[in-house]
mmCIF file of C-alpha atoms in Angstrom:
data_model
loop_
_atom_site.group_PDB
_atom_site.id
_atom_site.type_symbol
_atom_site.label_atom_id
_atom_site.label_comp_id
_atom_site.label_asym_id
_atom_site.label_seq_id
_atom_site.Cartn_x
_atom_site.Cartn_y
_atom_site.Cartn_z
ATOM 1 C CA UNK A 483 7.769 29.590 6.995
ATOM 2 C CA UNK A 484 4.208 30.688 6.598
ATOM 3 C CA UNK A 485 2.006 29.442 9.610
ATOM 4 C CA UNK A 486 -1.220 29.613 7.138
ATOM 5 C CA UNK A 487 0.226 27.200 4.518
ATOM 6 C CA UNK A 488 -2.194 24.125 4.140
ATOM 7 C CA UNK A 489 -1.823 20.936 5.968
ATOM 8 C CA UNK A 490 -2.969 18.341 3.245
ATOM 9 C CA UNK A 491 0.217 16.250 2.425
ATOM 10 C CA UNK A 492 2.403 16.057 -0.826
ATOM 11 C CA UNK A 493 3.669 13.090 -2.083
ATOM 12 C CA UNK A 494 6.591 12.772 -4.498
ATOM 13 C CA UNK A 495 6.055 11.403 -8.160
ATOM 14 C CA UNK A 496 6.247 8.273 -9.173
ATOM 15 C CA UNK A 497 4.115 4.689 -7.709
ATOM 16 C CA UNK A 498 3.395 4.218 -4.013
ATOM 17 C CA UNK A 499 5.576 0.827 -4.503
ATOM 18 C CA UNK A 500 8.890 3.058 -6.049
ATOM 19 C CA UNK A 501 11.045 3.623 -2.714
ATOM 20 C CA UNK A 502 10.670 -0.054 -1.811
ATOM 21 C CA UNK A 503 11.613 -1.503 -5.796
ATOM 22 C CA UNK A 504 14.526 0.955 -5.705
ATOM 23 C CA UNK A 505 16.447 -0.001 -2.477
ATOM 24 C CA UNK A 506 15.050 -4.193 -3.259
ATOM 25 C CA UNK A 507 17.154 -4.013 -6.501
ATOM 26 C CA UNK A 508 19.940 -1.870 -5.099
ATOM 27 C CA UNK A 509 20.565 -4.730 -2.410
ATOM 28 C CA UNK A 510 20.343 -7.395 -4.626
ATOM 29 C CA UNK A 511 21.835 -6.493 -8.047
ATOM 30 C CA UNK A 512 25.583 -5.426 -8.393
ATOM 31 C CA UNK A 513 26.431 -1.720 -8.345
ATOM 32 C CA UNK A 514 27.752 -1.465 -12.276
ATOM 33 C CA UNK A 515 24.288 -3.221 -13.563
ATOM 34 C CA UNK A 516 22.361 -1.050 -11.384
ATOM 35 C CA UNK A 517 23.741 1.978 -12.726
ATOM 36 C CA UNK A 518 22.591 0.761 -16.291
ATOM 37 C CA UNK A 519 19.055 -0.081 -15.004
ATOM 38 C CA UNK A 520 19.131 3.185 -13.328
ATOM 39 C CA UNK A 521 19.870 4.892 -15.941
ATOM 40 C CA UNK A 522 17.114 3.288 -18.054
ATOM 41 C CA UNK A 523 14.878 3.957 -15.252
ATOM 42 C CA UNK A 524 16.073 7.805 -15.401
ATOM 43 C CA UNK A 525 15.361 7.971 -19.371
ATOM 44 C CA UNK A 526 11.973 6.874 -18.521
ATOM 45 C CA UNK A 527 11.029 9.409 -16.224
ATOM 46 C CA UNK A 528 12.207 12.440 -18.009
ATOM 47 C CA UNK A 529 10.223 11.243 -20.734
ATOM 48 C CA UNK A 530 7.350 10.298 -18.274
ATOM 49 C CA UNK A 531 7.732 13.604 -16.001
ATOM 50 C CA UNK A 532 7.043 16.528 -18.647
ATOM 51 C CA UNK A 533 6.889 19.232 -15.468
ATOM 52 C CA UNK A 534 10.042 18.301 -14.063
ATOM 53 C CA UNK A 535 11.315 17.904 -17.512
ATOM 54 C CA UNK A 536 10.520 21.241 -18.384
ATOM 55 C CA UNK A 537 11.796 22.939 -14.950
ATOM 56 C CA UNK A 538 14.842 21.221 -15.855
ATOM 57 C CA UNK A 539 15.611 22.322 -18.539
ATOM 58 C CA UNK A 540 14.772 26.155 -17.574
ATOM 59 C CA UNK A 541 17.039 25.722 -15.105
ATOM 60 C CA UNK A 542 20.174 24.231 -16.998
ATOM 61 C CA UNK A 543 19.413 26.894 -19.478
ATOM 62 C CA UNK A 544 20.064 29.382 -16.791
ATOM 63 C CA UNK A 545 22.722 27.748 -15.200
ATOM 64 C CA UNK A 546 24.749 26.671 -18.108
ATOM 65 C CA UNK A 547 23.839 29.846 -20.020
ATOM 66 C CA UNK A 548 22.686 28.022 -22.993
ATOM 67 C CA UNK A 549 19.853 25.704 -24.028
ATOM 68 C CA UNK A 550 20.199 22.443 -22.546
ATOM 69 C CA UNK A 551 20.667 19.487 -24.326
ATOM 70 C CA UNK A 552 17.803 16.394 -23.523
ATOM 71 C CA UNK A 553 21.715 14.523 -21.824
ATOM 72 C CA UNK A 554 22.072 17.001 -19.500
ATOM 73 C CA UNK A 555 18.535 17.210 -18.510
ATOM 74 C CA UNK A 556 18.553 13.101 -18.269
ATOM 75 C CA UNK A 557 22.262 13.728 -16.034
ATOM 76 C CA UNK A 558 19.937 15.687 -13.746
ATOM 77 C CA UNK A 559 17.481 13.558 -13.177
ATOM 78 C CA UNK A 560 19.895 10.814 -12.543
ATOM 79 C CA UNK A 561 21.997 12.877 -10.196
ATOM 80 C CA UNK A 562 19.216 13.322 -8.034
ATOM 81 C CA UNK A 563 18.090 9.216 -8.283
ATOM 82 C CA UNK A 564 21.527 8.610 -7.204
ATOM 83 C CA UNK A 565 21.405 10.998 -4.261
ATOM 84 C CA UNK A 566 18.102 9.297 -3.255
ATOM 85 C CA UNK A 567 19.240 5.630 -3.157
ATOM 86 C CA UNK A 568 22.337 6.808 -1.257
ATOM 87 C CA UNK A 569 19.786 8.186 1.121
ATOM 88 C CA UNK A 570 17.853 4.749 1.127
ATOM 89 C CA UNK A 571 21.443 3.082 1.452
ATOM 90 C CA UNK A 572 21.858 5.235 4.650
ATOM 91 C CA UNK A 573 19.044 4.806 6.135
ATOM 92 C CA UNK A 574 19.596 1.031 6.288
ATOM 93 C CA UNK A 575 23.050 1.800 8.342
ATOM 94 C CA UNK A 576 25.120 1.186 5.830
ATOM 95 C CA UNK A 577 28.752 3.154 6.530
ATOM 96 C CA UNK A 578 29.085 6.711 5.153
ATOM 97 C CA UNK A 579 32.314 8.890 5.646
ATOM 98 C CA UNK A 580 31.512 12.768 5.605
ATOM 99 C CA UNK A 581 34.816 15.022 5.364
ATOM 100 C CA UNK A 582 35.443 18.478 5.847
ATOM 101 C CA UNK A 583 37.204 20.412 2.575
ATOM 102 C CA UNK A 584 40.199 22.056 3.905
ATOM 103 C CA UNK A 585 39.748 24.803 1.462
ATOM 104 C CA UNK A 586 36.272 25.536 1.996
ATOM 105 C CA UNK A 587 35.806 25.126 5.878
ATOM 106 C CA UNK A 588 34.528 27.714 6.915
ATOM 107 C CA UNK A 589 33.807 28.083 10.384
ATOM 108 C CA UNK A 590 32.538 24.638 10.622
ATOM 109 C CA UNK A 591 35.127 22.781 12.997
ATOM 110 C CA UNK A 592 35.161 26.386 15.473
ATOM 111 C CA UNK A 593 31.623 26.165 15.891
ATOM 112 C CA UNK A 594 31.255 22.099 16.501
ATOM 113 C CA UNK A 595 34.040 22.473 19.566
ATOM 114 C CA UNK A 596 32.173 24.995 21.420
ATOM 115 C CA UNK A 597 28.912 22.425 21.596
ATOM 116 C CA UNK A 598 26.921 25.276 21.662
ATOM 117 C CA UNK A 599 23.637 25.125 19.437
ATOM 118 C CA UNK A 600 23.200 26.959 16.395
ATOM 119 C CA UNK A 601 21.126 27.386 13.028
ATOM 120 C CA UNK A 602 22.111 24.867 10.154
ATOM 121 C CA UNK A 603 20.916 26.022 6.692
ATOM 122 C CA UNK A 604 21.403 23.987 3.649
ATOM 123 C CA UNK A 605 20.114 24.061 0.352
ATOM 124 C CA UNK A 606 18.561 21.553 -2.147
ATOM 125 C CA UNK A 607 21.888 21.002 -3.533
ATOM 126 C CA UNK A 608 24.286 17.926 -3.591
ATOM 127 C CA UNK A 609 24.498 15.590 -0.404
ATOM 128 C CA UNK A 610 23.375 18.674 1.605
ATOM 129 C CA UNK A 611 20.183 16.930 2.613
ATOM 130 C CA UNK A 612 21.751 13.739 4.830
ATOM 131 C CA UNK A 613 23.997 16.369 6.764
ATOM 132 C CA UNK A 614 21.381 17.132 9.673
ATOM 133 C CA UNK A 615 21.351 13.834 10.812
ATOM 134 C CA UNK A 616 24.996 13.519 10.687
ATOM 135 C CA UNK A 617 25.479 16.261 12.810
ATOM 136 C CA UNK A 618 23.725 14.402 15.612
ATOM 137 C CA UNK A 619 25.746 11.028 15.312
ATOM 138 C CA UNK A 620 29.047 12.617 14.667
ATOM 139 C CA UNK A 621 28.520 15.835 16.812
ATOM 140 C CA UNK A 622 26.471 14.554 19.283
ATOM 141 C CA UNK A 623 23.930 17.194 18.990
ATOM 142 C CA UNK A 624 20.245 17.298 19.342
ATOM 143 C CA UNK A 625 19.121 18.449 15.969
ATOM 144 C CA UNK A 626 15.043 19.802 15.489
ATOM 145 C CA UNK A 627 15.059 19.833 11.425
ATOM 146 C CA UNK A 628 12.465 21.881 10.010
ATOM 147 C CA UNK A 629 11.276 19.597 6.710
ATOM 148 C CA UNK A 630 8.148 19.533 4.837
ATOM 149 C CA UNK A 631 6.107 16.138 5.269
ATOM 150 C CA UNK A 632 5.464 14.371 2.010
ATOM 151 C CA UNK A 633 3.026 11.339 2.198
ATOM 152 C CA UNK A 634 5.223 8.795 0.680
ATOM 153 C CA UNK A 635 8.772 9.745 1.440
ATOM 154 C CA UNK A 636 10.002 6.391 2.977
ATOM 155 C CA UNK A 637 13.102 7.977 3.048
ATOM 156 C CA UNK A 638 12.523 10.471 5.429
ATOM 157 C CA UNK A 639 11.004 8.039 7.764
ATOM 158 C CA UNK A 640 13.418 5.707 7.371
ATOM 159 C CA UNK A 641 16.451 8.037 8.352
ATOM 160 C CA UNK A 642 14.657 9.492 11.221
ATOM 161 C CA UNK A 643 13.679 5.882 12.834
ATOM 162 C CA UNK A 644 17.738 5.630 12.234
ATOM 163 C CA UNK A 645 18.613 8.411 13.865
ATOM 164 C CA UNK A 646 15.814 9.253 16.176
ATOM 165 C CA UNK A 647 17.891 9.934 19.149
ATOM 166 C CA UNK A 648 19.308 12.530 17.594
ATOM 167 C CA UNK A 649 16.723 14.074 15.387
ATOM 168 C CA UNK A 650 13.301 15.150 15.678
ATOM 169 C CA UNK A 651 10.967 16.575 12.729
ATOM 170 C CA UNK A 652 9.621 19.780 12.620
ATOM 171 C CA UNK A 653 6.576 19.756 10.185
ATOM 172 C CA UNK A 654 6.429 22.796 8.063
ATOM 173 C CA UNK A 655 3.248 21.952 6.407
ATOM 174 C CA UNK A 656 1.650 21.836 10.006
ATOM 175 C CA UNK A 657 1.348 25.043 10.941
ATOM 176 C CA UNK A 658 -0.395 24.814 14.444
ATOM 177 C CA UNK A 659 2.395 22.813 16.177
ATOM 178 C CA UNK A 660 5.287 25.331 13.801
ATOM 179 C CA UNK A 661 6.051 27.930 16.677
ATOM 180 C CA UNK A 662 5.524 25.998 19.591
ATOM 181 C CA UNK A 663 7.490 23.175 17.893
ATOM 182 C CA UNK A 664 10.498 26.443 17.390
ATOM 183 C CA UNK A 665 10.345 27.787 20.750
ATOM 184 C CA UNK A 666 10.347 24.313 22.555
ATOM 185 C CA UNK A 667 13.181 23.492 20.285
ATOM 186 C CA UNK A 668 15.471 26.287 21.345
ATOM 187 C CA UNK A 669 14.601 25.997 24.887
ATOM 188 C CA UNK A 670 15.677 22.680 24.809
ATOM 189 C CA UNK A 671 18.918 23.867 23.819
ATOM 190 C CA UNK A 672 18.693 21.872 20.634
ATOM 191 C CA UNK A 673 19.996 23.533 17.136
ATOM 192 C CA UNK A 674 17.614 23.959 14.673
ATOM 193 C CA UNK A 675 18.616 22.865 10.539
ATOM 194 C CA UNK A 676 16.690 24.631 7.470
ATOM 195 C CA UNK A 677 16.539 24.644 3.873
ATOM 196 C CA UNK A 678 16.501 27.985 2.459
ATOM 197 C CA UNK A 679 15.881 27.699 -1.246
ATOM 198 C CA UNK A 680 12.654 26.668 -1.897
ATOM 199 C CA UNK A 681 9.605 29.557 -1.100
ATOM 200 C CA UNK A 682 6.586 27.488 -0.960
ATOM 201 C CA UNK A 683 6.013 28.001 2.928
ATOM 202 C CA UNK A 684 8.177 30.881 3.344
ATOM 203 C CA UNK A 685 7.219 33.805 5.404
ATOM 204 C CA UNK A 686 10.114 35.794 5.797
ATOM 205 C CA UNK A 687 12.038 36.740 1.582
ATOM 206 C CA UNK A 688 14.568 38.852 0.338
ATOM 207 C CA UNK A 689 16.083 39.207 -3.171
ATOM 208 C CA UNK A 690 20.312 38.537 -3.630
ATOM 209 C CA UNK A 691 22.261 38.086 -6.934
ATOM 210 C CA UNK A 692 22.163 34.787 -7.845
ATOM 211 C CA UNK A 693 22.568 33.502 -11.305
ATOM 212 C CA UNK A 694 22.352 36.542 -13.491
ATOM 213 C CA UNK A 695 19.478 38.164 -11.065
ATOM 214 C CA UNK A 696 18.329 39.514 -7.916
ATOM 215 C CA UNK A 697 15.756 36.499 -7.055
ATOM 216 C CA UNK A 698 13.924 35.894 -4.068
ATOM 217 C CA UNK A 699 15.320 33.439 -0.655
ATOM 218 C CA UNK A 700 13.302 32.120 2.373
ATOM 219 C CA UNK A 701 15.113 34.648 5.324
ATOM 220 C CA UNK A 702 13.760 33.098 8.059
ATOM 221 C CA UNK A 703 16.919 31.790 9.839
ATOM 222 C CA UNK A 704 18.250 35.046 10.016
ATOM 223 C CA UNK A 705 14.900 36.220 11.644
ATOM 224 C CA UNK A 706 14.996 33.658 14.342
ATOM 225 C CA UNK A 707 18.520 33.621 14.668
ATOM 226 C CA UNK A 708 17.943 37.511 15.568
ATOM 227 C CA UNK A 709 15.131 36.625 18.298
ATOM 228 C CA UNK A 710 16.804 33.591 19.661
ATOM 229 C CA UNK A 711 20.324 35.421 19.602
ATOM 230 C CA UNK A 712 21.714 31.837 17.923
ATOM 231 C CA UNK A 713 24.501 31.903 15.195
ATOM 232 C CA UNK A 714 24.154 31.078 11.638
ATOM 233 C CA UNK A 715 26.335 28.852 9.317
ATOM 234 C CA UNK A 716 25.295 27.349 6.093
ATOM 235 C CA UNK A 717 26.745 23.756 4.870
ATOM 236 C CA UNK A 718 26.533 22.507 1.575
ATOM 237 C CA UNK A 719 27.317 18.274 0.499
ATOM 238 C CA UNK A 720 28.833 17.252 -2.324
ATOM 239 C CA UNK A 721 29.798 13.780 -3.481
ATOM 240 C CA UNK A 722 33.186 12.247 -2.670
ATOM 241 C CA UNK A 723 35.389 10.417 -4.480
ATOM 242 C CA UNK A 724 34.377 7.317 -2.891
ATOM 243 C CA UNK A 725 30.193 6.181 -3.504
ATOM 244 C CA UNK A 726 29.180 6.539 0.342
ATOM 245 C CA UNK A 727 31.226 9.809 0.746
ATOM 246 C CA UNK A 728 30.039 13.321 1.266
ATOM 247 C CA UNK A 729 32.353 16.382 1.129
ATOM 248 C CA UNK A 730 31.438 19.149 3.506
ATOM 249 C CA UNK A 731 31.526 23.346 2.556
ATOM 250 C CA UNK A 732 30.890 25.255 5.084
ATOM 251 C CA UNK A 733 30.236 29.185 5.382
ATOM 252 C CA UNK A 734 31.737 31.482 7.594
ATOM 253 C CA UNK A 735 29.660 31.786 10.795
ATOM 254 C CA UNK A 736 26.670 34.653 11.551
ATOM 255 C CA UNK A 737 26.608 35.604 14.906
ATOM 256 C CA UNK A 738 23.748 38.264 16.311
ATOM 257 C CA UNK A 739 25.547 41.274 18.152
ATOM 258 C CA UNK A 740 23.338 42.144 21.114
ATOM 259 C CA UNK A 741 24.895 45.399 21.349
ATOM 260 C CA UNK A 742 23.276 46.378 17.713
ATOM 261 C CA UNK A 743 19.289 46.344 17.232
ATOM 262 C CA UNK A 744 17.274 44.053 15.483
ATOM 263 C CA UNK A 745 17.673 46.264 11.950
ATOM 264 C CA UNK A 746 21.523 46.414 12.111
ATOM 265 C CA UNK A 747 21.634 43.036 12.890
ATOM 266 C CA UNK A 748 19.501 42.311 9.728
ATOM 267 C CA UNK A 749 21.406 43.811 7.385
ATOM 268 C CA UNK A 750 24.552 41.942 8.729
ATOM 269 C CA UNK A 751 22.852 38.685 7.781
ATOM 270 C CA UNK A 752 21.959 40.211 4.168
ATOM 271 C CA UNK A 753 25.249 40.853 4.114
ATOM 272 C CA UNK A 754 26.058 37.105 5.053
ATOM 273 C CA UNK A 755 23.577 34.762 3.071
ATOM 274 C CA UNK A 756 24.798 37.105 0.042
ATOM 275 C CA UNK A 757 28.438 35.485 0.501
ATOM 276 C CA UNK A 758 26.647 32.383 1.110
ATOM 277 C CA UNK A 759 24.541 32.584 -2.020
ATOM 278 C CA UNK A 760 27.560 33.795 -3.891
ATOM 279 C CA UNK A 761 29.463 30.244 -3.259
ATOM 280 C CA UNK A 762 26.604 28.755 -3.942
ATOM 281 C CA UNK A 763 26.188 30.026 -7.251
ATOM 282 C CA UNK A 764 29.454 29.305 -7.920
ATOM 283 C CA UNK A 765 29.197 25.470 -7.179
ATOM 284 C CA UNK A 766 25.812 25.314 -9.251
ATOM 285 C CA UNK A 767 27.919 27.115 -12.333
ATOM 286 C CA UNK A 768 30.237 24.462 -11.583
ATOM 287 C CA UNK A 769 27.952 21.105 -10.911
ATOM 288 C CA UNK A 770 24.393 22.174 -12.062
ATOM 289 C CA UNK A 771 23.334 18.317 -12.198
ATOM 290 C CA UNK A 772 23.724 18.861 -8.338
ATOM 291 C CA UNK A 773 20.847 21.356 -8.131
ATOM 292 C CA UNK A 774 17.892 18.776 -7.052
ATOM 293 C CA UNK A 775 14.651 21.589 -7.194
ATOM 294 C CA UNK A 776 12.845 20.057 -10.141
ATOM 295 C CA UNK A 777 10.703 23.161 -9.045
ATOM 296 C CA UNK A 778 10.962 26.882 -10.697
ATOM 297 C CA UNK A 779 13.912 28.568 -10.719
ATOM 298 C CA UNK A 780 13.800 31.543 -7.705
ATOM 299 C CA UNK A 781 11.954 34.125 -9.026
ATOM 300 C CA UNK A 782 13.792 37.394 -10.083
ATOM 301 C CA UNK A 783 13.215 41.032 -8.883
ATOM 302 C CA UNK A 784 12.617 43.494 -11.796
ATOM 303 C CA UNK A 785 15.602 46.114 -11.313
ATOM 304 C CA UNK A 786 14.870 48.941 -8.664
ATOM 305 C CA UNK A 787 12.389 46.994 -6.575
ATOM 306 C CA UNK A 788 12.901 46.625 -2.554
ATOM 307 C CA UNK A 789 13.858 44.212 -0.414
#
């Protein structure tokens, strides 16, 4: 987080009219002929979106360690229009089962039954995005999730009027209400959610291996997490068998020693977000459609630079 990023608003691609067509024809057209007029919709845009298009295809390049092919740029595109009318389906209150993955658990279900609060970080990847306000219906926690406001994203607003009791917004883009916003949110006793791939209002970056280089991650949690003496685990969302399903990783948990100082405690959490990062890596080698940064890829350290 960088308290002197600019407070003019962002607003996602596409016309102002876009989130309200999508979820109109989602409700009233059978799921197998939306999925063809999504589809079409999809072709359009890569063809229409020559940015996105482009940081796309850099990225599967990376990713799949070859050039990509214009059908697996398209597949990306439409994985991430299917992950936003689930959203949109949400956020109306339709039903959605999330599930833990035995095998990849983590410390998830230790940390829920203690109630205590703690530091959710996610990334731009899968379903990862709808599982802050899960954790306050399910979990009955308080959740402050740090998000950056875009001007039109109806989704957003829609999902927090949904779950409002459980969720409040913490602008990243306003940076005079940021650290008041953090401190009151901890001394609520409220847990605090971040994403912690993209570096556009980052303050805090350090470089881990990750896809073939050491490239730069927002750090922040680990910073706070050290002030605030809160724990750390990361949770990642993929899709489940079933269309309104999401199946939940989890990381093993990072919890600040007060008996170290601030430095050992640092290099702990290194230590952590690299095995995070690691699993990470290996589920974008694995689903790279489910990478949803249309953005540049992290930028990578030339060999024998710092931290």
């Amino acid at each position: 987080m960088d308290v002197s990023a600019p407070t003019q608003l962002m607003r996602n691609p596409g016309p102002s009219w876009g989130f309200a067509f999508i979820q109109s024809l989602e409700r009233r057209v059978p799921w197998p002929l939306f999925r063809i007029i999504l589809g079409l919709g999809v072709a359009v845009a890569v063809l229409c979106m020559p940015e996105q298009r482009r940081q796309s295809r850099d990225f599967l390049t990376v990713a799949l360690g070859r050039p990509a092919r214009f059908r697996e740029i398209w597949g990306h595109f439409y994985s991430y229009s299917k992950f936003l009318v689930l959203k949109l389906r949400v956020a109306r209150g339709l039903p959605h089962r999330d599930r833990l993955d035995p095998a990849h658990a983590g410390d998830f279900e230790a940390l829920m039954k203690t109630g205590k609060p703690a530091f959710f970080g996610a990334f731009h990847f899968g379903q990862s995005d709808l599982l802050g306000y899960f954790l306050g219906e399910h979990f009955r926690r308080h959740v402050f999730m740090v998000r950056l406001r875009i001007g039109n994203a109806a989704d957003t607003a829609q999902l927090g009027r949904l779950f409002g009791r459980w969720i409040t917004f913490i602008w990243v883009n306003q940076p005079e209400d940021l650290l008041f916003a953090l401190k009151d949110a901890v001394a609520s006793g409220g847990s605090l959610a971040m994403q912690c791939d993209r570096l556009e209002f980052a303050a805090k970056t350090e470089c881990f291996e990750f896809l073939g280089a050491r490239r730069r991650f927002p750090f922040t949690i680990y910073h706070l997490a050290v002030i605030f003496d809160r724990p750390v685990i990361f949770c990642f969302g993929l899709p489940g068998a079933a269309r309104d399903e999401t199946v939940l990783h989890s990381s093993p948990t990072f919890v600040p020693d007060r008996a170290l100082g601030r430095d050992a405690n640092l290099q702990r959490a290194r230590e952590h977000f690299q095995v995070v990062v690691t699993h990470l890596e290996t589920l974008v080698r694995r689903y790279p459609q489910l990478w949803l940064n249309f953005l540049p890829l992290n930028p990578a350290e030339p060999p024998g630079t710092g931290r």
